[in-house]
PDB file of C-alpha atoms in Angstrom:
ATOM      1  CA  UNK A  20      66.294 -27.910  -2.041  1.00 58.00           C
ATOM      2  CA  UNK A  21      69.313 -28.951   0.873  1.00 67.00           C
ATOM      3  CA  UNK A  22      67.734 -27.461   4.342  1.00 67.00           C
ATOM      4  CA  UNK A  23      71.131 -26.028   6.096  1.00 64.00           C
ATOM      5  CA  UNK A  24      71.023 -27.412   9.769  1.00 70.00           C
ATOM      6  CA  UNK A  25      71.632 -26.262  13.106  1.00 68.00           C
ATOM      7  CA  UNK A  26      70.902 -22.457  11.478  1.00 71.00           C
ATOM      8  CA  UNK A  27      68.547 -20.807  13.413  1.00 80.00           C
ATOM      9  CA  UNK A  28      67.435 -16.811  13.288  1.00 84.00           C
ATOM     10  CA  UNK A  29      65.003 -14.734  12.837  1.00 88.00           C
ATOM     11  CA  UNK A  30      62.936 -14.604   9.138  1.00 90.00           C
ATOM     12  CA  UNK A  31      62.453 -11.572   7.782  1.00 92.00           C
ATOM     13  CA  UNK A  32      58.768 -11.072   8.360  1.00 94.00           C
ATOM     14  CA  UNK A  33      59.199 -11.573  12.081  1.00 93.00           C
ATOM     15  CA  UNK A  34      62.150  -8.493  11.684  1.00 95.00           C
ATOM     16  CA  UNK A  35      59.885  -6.721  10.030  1.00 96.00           C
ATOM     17  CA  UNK A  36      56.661  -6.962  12.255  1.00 96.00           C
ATOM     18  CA  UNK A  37      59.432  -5.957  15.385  1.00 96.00           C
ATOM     19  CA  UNK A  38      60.254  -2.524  13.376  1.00 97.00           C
ATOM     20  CA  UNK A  39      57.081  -1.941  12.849  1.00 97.00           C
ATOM     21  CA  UNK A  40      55.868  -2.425  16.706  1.00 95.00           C
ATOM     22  CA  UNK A  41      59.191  -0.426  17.073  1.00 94.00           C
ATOM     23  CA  UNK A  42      58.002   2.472  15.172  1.00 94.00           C
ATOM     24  CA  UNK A  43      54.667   2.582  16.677  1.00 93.00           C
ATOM     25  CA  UNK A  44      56.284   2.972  20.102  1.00 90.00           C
ATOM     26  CA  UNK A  45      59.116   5.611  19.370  1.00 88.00           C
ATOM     27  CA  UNK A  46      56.121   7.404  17.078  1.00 89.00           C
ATOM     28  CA  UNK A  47      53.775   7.766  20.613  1.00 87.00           C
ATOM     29  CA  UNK A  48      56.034   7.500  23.135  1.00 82.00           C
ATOM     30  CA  UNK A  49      58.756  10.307  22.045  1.00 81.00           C
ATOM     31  CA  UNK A  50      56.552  13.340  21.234  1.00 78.00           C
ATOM     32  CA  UNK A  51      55.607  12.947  25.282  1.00 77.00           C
ATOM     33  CA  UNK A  52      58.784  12.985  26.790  1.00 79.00           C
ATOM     34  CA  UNK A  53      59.749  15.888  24.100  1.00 80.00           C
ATOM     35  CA  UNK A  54      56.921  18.042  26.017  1.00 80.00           C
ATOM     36  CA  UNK A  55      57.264  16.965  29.379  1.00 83.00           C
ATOM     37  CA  UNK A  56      59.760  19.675  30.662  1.00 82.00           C
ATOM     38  CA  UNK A  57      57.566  21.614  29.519  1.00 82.00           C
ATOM     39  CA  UNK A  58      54.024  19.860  31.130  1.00 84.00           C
ATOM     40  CA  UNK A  59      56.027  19.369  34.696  1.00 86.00           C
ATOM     41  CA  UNK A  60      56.617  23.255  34.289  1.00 86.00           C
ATOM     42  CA  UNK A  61      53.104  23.991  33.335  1.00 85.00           C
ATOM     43  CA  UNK A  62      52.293  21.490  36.555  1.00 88.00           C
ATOM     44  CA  UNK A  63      54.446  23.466  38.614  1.00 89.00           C
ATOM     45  CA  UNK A  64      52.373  26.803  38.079  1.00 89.00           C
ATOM     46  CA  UNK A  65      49.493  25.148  38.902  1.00 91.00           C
ATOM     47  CA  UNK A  66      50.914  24.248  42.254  1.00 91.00           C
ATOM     48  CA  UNK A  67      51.816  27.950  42.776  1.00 89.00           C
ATOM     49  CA  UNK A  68      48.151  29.193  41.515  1.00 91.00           C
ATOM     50  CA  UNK A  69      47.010  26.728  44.837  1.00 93.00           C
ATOM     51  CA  UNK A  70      49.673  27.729  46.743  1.00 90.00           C
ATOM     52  CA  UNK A  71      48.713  31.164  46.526  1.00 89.00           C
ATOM     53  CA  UNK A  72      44.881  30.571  46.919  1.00 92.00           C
ATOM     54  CA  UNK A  73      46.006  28.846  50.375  1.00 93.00           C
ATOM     55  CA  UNK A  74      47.966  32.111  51.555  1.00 88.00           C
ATOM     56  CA  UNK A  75      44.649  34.260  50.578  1.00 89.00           C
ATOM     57  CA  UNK A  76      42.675  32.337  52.736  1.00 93.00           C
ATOM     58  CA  UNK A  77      45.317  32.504  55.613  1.00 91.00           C
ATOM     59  CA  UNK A  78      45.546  36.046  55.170  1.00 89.00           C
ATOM     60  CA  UNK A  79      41.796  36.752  54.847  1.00 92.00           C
ATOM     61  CA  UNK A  80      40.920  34.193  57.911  1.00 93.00           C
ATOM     62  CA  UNK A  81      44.199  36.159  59.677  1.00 91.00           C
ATOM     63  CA  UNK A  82      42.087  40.076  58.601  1.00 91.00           C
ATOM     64  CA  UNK A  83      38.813  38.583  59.446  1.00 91.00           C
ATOM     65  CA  UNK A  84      39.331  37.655  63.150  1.00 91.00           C
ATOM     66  CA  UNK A  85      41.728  40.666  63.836  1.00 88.00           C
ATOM     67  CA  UNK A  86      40.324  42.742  66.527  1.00 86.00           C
ATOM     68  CA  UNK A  87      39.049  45.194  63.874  1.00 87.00           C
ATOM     69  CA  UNK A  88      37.955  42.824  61.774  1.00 87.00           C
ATOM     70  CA  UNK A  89      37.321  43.101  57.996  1.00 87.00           C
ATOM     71  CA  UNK A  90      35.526  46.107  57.685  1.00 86.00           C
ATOM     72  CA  UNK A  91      36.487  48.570  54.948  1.00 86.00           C
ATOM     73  CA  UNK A  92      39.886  48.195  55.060  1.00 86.00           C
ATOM     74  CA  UNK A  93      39.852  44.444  55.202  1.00 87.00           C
ATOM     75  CA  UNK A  94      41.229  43.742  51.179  1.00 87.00           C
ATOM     76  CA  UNK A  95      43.795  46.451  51.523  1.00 86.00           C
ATOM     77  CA  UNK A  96      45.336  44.613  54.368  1.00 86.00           C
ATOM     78  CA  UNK A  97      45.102  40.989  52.712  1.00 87.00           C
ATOM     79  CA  UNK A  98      47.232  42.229  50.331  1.00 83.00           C
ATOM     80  CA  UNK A  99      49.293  43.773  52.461  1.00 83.00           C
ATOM     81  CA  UNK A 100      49.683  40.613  54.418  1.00 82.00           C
ATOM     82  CA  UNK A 101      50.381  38.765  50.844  1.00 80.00           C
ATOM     83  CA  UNK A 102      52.870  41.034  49.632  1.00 76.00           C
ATOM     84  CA  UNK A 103      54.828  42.547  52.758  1.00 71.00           C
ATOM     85  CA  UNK A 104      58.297  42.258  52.862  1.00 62.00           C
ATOM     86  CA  UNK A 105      59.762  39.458  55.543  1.00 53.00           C
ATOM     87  CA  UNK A 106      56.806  37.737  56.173  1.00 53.00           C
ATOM     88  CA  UNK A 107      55.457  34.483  56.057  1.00 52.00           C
ATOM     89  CA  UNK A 108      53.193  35.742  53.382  1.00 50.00           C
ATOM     90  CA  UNK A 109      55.177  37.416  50.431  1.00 51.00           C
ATOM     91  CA  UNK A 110      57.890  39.457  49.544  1.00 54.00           C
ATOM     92  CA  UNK A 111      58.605  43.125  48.104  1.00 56.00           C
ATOM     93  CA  UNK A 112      55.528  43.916  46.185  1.00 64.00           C
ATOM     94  CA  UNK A 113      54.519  40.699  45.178  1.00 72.00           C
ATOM     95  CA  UNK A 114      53.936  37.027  46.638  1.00 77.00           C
ATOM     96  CA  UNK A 115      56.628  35.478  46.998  1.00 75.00           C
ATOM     97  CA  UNK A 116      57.000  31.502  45.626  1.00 79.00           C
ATOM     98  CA  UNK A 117      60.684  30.493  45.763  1.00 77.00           C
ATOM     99  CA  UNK A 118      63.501  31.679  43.617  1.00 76.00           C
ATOM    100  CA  UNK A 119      62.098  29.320  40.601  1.00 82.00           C
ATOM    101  CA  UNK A 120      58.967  31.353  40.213  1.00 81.00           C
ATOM    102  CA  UNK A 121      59.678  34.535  37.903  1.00 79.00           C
ATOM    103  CA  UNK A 122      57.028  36.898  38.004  1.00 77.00           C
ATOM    104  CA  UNK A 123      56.691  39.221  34.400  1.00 74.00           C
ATOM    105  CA  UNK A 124      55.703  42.323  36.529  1.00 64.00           C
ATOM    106  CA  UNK A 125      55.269  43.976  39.491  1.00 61.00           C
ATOM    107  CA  UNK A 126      51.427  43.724  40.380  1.00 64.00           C
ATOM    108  CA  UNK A 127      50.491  47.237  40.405  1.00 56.00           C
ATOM    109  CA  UNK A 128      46.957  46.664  41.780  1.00 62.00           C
ATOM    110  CA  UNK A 129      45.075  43.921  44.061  1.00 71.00           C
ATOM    111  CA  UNK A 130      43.406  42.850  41.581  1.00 74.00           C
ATOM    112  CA  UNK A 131      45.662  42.802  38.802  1.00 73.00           C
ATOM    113  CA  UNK A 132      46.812  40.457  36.310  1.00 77.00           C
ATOM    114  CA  UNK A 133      50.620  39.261  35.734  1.00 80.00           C
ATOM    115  CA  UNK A 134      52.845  36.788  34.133  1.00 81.00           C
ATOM    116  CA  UNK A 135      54.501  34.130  36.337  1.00 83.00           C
ATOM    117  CA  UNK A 136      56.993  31.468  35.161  1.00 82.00           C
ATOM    118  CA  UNK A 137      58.471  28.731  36.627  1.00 82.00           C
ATOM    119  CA  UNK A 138      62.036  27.998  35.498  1.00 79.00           C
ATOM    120  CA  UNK A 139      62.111  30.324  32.824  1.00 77.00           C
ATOM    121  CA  UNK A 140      59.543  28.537  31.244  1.00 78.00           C
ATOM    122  CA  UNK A 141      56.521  29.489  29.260  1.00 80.00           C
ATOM    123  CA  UNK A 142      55.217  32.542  31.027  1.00 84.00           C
ATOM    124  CA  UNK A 143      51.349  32.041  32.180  1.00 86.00           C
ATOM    125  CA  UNK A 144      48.971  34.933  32.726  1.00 87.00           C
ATOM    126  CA  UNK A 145      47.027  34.938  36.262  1.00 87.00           C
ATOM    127  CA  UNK A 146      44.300  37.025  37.799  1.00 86.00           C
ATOM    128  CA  UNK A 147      43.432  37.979  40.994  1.00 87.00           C
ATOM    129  CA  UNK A 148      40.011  38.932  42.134  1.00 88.00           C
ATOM    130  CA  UNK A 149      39.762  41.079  45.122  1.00 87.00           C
ATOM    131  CA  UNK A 150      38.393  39.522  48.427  1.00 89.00           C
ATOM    132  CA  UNK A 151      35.355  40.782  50.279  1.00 89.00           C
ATOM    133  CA  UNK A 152      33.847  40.121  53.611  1.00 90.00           C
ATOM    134  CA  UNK A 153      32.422  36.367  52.838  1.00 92.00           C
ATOM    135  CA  UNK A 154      35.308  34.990  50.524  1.00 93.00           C
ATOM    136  CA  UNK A 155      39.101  35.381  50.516  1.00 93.00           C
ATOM    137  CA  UNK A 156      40.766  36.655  46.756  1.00 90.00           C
ATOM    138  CA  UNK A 157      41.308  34.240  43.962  1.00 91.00           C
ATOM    139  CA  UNK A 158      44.142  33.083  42.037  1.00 90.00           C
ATOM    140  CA  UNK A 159      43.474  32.204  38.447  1.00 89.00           C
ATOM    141  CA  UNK A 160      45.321  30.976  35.387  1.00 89.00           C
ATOM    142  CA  UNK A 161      43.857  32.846  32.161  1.00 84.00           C
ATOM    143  CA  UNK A 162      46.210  30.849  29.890  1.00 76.00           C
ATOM    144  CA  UNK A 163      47.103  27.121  29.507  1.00 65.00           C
TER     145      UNK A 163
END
């Protein structure tokens, strides 16, 4: 058999064994980036649920060394601190989070749950549980 000189490439097992490392990439690599608008906006929520838990505790701290202190009264005005209009707290009848943040509802009671989006993403249910005298309210997700 004549050997052809000064031809050099590739043979075709070493092609092969590159698709084949190829295909093992693109077959872990691409279902992650497929979800990861949706993780970062899943993320994003998760900032808000802290975000929130952070105002609670300013607003409870803020009821709890008034000059009347917590007393009876002291969850009604936490949530009026979280949820007054043009404050550093909320907005309308809600807490406010940025225009980004969608809430599903209006949260009819302290201690509610609602739907809150970021982005017009995948809507994720939360919970609040009411403060008392020793611990501010809580912010919850209830879904992934």
């Amino acid at each position: 058999m004549k050997t052809l000189k000064g031809q050099e490439g590739f043979t075709l097992v070493e092609i092969i064994a590159v698709l084949i490392i190829l295909g093992i990439l693109a077959a872990v690599a691409v279902p992650r980036y497929i979800d990861l608008e949706t993780n970062a906006k899943l993320r994003a929520i998760d900032a808000a649920v802290s975000e929130l838990n952070g105002r609670e505790s300013l607003a409870w701290a803020d009821v709890k060394i008034s000059a009347s202190g917590y007393g009876t009264t002291g969850e009604a005005r936490v949530w009026d601190k979280m949820t007054a209009p043009d404050t550093q707290y909320g907005s309308a009848t809600r807490p406010f989070l940025g225009l980004d943040y969608v809430w599903a509802a209006t949260i009819a009671t302290q201690n509610g749950a609602t739907n809150l989006s970021f982005k017009n993403g995948t809507p994720v249910s939360l919970t609040r549980t009411i403060s008392s005298n020793t611990q501010p309210a809580n912010w919850r997700k209830t879904t992934p």
